[in-house]
Tab-separated table of C-alpha atoms in Angstrom:
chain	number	residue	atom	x	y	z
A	80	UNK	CA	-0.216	-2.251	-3.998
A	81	UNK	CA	-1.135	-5.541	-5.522
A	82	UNK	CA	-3.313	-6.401	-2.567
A	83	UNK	CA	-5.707	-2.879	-3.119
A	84	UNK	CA	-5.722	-3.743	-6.502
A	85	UNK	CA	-6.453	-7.443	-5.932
A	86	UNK	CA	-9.268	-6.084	-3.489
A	87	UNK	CA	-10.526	-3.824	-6.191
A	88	UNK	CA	-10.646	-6.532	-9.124
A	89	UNK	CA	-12.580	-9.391	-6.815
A	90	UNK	CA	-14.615	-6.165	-5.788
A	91	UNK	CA	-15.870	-5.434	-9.687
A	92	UNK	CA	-13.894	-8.308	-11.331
A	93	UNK	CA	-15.688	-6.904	-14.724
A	94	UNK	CA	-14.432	-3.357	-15.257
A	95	UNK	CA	-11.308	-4.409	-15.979
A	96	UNK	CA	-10.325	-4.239	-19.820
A	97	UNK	CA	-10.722	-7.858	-21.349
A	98	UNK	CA	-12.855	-9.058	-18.620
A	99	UNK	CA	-16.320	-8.924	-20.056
A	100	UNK	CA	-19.100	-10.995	-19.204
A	101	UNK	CA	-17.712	-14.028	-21.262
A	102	UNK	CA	-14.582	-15.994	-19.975
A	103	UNK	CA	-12.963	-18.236	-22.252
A	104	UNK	CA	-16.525	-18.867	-23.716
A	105	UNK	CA	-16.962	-20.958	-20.459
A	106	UNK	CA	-19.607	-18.592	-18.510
A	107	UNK	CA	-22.585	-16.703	-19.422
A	108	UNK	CA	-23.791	-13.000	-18.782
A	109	UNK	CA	-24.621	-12.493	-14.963
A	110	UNK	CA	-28.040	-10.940	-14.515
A	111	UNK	CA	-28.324	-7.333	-13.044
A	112	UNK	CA	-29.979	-7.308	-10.020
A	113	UNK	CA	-33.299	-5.664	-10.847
A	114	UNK	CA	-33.147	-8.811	-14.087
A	115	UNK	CA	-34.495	-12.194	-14.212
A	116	UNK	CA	-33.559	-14.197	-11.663
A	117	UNK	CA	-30.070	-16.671	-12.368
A	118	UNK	CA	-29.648	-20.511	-12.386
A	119	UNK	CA	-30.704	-22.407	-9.639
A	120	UNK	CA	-27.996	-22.627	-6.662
A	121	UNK	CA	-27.206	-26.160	-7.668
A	122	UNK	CA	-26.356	-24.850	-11.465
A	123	UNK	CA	-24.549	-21.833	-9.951
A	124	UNK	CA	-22.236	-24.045	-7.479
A	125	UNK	CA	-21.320	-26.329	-10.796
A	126	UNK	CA	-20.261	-23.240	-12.894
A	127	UNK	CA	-18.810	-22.117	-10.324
A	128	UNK	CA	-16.934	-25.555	-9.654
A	129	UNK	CA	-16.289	-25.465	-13.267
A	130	UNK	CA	-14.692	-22.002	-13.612
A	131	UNK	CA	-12.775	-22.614	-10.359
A	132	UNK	CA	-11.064	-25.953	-12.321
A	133	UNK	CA	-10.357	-24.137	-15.418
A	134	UNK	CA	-8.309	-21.575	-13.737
A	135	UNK	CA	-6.039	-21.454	-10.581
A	136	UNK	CA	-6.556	-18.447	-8.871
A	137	UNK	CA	-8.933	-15.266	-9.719
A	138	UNK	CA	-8.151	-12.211	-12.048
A	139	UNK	CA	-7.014	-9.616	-10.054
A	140	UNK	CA	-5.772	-11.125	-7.503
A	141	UNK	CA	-2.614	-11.435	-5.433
A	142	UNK	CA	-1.737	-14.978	-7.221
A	143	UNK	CA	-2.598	-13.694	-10.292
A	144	UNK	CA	-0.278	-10.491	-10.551
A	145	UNK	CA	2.764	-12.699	-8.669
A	146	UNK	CA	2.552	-15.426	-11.140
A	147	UNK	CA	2.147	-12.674	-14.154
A	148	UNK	CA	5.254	-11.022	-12.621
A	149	UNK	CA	7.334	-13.903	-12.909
A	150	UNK	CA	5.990	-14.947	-16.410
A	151	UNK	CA	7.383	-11.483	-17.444
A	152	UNK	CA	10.813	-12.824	-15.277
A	153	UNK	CA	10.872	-15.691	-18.045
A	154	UNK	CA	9.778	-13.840	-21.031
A	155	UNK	CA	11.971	-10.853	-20.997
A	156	UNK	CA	14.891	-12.617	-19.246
A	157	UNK	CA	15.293	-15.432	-21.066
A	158	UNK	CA	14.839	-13.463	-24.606
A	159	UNK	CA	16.940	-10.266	-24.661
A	160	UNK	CA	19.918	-12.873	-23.005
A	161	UNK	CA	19.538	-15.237	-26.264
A	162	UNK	CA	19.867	-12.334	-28.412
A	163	UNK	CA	22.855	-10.361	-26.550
A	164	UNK	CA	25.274	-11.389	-29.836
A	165	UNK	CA	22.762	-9.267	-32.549
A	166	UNK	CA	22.515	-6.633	-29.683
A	167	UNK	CA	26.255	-6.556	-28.786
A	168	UNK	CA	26.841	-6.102	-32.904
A	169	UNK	CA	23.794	-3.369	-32.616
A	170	UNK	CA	25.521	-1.289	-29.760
A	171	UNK	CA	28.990	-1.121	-31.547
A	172	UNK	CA	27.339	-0.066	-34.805
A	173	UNK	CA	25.788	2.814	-33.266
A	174	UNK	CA	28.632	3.810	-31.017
A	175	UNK	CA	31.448	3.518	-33.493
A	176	UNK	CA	29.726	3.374	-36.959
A	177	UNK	CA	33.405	3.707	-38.676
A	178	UNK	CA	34.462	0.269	-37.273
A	179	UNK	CA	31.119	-1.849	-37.467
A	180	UNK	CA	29.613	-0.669	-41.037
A	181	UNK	CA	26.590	-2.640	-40.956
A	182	UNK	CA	25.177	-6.095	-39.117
A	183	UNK	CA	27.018	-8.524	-41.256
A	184	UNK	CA	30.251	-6.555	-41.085
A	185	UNK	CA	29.933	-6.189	-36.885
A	186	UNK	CA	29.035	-9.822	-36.634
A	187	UNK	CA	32.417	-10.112	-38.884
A	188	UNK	CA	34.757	-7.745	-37.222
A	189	UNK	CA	33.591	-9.297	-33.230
A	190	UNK	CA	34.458	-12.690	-34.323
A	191	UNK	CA	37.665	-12.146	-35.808
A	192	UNK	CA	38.992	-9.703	-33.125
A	193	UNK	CA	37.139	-11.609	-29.942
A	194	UNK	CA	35.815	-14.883	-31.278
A	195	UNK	CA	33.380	-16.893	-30.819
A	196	UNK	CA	32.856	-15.807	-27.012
A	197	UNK	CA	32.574	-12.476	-27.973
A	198	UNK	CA	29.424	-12.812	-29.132
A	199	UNK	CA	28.118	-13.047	-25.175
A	200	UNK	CA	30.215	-10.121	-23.924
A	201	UNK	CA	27.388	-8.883	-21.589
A	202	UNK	CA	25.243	-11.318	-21.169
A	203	UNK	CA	25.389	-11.225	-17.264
A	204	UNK	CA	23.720	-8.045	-16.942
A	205	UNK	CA	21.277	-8.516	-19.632
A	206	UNK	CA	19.981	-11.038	-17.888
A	207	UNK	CA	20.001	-9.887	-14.546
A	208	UNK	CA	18.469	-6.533	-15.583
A	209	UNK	CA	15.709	-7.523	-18.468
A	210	UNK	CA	14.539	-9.730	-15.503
A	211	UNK	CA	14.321	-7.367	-13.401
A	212	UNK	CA	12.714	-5.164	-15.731
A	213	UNK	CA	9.746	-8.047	-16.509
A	214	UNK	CA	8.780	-8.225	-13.769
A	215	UNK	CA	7.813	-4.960	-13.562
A	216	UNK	CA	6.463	-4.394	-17.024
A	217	UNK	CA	4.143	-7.315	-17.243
A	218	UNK	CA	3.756	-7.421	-13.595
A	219	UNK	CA	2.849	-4.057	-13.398
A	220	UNK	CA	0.955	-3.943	-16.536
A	221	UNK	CA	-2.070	-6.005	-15.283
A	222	UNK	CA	-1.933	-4.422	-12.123
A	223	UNK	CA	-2.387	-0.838	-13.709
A	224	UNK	CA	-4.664	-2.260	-16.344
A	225	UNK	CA	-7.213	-3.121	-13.393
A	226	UNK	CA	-6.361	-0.198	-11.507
A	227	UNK	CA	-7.097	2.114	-13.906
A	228	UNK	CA	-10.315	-0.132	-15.350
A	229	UNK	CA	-11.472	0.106	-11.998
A	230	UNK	CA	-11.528	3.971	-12.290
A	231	UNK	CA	-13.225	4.696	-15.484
A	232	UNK	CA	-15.896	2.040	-15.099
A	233	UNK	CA	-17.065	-0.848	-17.113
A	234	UNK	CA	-18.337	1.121	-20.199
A	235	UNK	CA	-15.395	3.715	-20.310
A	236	UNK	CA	-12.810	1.212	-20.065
A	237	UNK	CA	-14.249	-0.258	-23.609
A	238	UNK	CA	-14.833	2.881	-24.814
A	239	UNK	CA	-10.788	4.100	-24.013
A	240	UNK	CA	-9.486	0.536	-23.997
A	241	UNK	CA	-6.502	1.893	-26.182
A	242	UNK	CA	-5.993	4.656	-23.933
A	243	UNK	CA	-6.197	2.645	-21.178
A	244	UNK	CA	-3.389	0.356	-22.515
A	245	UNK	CA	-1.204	3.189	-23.082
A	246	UNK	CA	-1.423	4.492	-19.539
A	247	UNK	CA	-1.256	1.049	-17.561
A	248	UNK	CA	1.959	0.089	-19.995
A	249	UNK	CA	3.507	3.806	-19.514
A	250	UNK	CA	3.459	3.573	-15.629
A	251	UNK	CA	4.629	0.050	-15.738
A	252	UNK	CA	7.418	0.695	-17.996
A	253	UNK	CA	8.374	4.018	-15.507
A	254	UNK	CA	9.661	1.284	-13.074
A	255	UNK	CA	10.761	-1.319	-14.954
A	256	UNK	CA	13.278	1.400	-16.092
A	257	UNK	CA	14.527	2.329	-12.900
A	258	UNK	CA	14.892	-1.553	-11.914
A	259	UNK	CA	16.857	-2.056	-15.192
A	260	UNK	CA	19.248	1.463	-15.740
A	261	UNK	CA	21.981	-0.083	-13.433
A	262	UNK	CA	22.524	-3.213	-15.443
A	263	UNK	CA	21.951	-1.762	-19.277
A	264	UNK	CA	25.090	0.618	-18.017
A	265	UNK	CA	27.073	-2.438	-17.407
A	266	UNK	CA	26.271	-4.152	-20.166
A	267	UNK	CA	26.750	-1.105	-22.489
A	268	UNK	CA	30.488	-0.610	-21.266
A	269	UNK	CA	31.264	-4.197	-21.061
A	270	UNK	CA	29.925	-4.170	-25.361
A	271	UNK	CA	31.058	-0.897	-26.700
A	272	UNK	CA	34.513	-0.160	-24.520
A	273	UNK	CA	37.179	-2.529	-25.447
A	274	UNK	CA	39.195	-3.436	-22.396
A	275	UNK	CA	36.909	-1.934	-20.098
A	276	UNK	CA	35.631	-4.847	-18.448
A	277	UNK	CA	34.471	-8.654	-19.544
A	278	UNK	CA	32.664	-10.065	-16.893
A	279	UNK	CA	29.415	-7.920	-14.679
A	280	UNK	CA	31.605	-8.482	-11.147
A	281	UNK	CA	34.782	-6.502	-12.865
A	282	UNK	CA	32.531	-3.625	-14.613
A	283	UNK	CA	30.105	-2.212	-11.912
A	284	UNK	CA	33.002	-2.003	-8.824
A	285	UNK	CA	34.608	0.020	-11.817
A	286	UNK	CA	31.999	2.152	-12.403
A	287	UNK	CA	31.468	2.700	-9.112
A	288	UNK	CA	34.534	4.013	-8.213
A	289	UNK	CA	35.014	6.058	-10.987
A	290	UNK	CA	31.506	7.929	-10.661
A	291	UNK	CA	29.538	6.820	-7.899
A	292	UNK	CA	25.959	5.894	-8.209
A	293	UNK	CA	25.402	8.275	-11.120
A	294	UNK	CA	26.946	5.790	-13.431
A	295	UNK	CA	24.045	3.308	-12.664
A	296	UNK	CA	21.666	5.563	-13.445
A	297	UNK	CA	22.346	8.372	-15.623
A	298	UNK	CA	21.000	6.439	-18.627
A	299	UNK	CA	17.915	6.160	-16.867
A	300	UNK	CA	16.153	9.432	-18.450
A	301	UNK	CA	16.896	8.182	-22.065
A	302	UNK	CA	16.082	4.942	-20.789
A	303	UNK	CA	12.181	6.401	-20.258
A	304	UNK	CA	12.861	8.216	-23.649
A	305	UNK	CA	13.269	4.710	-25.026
A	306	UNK	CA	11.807	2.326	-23.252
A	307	UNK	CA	8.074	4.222	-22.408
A	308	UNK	CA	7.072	4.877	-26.279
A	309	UNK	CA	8.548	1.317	-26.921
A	310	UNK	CA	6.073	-0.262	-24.483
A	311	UNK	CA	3.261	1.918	-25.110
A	312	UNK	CA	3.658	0.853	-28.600
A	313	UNK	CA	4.376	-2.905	-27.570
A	314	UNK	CA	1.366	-3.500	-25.567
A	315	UNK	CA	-1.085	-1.635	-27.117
A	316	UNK	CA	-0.706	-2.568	-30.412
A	317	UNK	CA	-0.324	-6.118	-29.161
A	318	UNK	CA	-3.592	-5.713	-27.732
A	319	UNK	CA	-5.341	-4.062	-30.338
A	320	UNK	CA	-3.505	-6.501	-33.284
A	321	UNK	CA	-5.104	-9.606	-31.499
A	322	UNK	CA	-8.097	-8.122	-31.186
A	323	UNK	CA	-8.196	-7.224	-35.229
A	324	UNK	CA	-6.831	-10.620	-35.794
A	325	UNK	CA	-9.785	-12.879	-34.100
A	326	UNK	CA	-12.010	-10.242	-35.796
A	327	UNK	CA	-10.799	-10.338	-39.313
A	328	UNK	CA	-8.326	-12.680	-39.952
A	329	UNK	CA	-8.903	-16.103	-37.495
A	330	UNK	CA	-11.783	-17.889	-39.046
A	331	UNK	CA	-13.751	-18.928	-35.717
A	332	UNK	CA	-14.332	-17.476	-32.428
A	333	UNK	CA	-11.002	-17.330	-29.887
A	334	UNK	CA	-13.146	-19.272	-27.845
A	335	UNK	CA	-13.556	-22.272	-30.272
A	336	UNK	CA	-9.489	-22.313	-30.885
A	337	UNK	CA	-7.120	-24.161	-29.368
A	338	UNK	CA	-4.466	-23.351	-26.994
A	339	UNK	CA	-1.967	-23.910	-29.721
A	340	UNK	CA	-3.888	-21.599	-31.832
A	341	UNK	CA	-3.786	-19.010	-29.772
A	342	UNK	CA	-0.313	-19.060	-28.944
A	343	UNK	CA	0.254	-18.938	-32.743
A	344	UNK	CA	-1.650	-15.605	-33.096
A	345	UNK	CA	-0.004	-14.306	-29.634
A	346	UNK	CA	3.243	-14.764	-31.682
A	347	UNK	CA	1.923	-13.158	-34.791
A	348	UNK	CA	0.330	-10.043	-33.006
A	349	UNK	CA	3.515	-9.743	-31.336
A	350	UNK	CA	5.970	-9.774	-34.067
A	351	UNK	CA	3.591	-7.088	-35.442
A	352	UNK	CA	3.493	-5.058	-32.537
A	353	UNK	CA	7.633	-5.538	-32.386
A	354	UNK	CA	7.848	-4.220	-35.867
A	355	UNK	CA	6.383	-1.074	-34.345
A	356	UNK	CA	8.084	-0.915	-31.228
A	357	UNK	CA	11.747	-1.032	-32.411
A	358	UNK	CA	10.841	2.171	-34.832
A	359	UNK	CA	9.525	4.126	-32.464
A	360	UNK	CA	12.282	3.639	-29.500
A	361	UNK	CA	15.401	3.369	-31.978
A	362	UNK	CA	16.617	7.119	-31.266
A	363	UNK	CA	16.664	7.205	-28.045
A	364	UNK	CA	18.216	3.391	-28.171
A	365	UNK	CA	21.179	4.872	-29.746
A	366	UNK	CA	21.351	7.869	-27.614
A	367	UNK	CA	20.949	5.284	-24.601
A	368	UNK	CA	24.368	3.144	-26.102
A	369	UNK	CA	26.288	6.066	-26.652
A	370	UNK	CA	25.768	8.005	-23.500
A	371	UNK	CA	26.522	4.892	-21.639
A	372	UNK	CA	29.381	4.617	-23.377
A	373	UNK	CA	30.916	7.809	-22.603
A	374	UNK	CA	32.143	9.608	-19.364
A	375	UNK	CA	30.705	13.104	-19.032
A	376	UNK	CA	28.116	13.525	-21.990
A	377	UNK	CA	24.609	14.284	-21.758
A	378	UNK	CA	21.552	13.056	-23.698
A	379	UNK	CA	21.105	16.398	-25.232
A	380	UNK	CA	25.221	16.342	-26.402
A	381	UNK	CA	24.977	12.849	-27.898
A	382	UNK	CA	21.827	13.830	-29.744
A	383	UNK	CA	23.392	17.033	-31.069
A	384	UNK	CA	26.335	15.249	-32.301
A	385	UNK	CA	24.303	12.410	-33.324
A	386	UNK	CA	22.147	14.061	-35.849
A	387	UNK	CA	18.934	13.143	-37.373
A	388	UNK	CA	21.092	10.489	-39.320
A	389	UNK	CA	22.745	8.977	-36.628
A	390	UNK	CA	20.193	8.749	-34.455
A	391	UNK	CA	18.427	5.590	-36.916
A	392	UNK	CA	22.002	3.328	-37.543
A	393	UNK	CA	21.150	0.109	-36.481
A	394	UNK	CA	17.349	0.231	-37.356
A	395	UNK	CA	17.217	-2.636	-39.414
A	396	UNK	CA	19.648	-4.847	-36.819
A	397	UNK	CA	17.314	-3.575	-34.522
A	398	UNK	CA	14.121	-4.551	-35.952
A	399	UNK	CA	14.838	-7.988	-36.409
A	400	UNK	CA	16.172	-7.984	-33.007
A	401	UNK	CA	12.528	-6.301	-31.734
A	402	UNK	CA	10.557	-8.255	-34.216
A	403	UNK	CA	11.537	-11.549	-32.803
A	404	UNK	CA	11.755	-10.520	-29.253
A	405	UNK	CA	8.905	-9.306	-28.937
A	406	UNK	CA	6.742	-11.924	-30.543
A	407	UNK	CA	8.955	-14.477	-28.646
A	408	UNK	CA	8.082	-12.258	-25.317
A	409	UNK	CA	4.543	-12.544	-25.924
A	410	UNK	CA	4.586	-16.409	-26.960
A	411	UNK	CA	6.145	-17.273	-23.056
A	412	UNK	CA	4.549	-14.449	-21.178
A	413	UNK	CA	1.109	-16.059	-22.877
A	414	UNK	CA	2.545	-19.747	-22.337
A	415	UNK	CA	3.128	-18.925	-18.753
A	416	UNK	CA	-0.165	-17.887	-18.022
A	417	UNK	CA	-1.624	-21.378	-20.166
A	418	UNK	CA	0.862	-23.602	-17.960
A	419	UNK	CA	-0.383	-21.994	-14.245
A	420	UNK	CA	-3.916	-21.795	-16.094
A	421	UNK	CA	-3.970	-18.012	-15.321
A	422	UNK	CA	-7.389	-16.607	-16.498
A	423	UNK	CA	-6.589	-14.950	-20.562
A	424	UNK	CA	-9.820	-13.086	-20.890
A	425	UNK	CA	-11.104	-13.331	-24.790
A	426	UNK	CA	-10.888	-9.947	-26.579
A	427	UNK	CA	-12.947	-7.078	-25.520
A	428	UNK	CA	-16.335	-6.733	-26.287
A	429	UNK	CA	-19.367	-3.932	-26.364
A	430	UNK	CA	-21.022	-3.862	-22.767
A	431	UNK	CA	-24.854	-5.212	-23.011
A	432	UNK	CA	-25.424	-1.691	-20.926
A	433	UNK	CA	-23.689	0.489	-23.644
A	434	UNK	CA	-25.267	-1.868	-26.638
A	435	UNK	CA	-28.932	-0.834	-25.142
A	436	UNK	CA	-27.697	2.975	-25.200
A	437	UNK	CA	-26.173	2.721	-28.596
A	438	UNK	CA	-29.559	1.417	-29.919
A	439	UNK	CA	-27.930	-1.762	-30.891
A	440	UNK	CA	-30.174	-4.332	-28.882
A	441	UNK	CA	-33.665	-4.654	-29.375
């Protein structure tokens, strides 16, 4: 798959959302063919020289979706498995709301009853399956995100770019799910069921025997629930929030700011977008912890029982826990792409060709 798509993005390199005719302010508009003729061959092979020294492989390509794979490896990895003590407190308060009353309270209740080590009950298969699950959702992101870019055309895929961010982060997040069910129903028994299991190696032969497969995956439906409108929300608004914030906010062009200064309004777009995200997915999140929790139950049984109030304990735990995970996911996934000098198209702009139908060119 990533070689077709590769193909297609060296093919027409400039359909693809982000990618207009500007790079990083480093490279002009190309001229159509039936235009003025371009730079002399000389000027040509030093821009091109130029371009190929700023960045280490081409967008689109093979390299590029690899190395944007394993930046999502790092970001999502590393983050959700530094914050396994908030979301360890966050499961039990929605799966046994009696006990753990609110965040403070949890934190209060874990420590004195499991101390300080506690706190990382589950941090095994957070990390092995948030991994797993990076790699497919910002992997598969920019793979989609060219695929489909490819499909509607250059003017279309400005014209829809929010669409288009939906659909590339839906089908991305459709398999990042599937790579990460089997873990999130370790780690949810290992947090919520006391004696069940402490470590990843004792909790998954368990599970195994005592349901088969289906206890791997019989989150994985609420999972999509969960996870899809999460990431819809995550990268789009991400996407459109940088986009506002260059235009409004950041007093000079992107491509006048500094690396640090763009990482500084990846993180801010991203705490924004997080914000977001945690609202929209926090029902099915506690559906998700208590169906994992129990033997037997379906989504629709936990919801039912659940109610409309149930459904939101843990919001505010969880927003903080979104908020800063998903600006923090951002920050690395963007640092990643700085430190193998991955191309980071500037924010999208108007196509010359739809500008001269528009009227808004002379």
């Amino acid at each position: 798959m990533f070689s077709s798509v590769a193909h297609l993005a060296r093919a027409n390199p400039f359909n693809a959302p982000h990618l207009q005719l500007v790079h990083d302010g480093l490279t002009g508009p190309r001229s159509s063919p039936a235009g003025p003729p371009g730079p002399p061959r000389c000027s040509r092979n030093l821009a091109a020289a130029a371009v190929e020294e700023q960045y280490s492989c081409d967008y689109g390509s093979g390299r590029f979706f690899i190395l944007c794979g394993l930046g999502g490896i790092i970001s999502c990895g590393t983050t959700h498995t530094a914050l396994v003590p908030l979301d360890l407190v966050k499961c039990r308060m929605q799966v046994d709301p009696q006990k753990y009353k609110g965040i403070f309270n949890g934190f209060s209740v874990t420590l004195k009853e499991d101390g300080v080590r506690g706190l990382a009950k589950g941090w095994a298969p957070t990390f092995i399956g948030y991994s797993m699950q990076g790699l497919c959702k910002f992997g598969f992101y920019e793979v989609f995100k060219v695929l489909y870019s490819n499909v509607l055309g250059e003017e279309n895929t400005y014209l829809w770019r929010t669409s288009l961010y939906l659909a590339a982060s839906a089908s991305a997040e459709f398999f990042a799910d599937i790579a990460l069910a089997p873990m999130e129903a370790a780690k949810v028994r290992i947090q919520t069921q006391p004696g069940y299991a402490n470590t990843l190696r004792d909790a998954a032969p368990k599970m195994y025997k005592e349901e088969g497969l289906k206890a791997f995956y019989k989150g994985v439906a609420p999972l999509w629930m969960r996870q899809i409108p999460y990431t819809m929300m995550k990268f789009a608004c991400f996407e459109r929030t940088v986009e506002a914030l260059y235009k409004f906010v950041v007093p000079k062009p992107r491509s006048e700011c500094s690396k640090a200064e763009q990482l500084v309004v990846t993180f801010v777009a991203g705490y924004i977008a997080g914000v977001f995200c945690a609202i929209v997915s926090h029902p099915a999140d506690s559906v998700v912890s208590v169906l994992n929790k129990e033997k037997g139950s379906s989504a629709s049984q936990v919801l039912q029982r659940l109610g409309f109030k149930g459904v939101w304990k843990g919001l505010f735990a969880r927003i903080i826990m979104i908020g800063t995970l998903t600006a923090l996911q951002w920050f690395i996934y963007d640092s990643v792409k700085v430190y193998f000098r991955l191309p980071r198209p500037p924010p999208p702009e108007m196509p010359e060709s739809l500008k001269k139908k528009l009227g808004l060119t002379q």
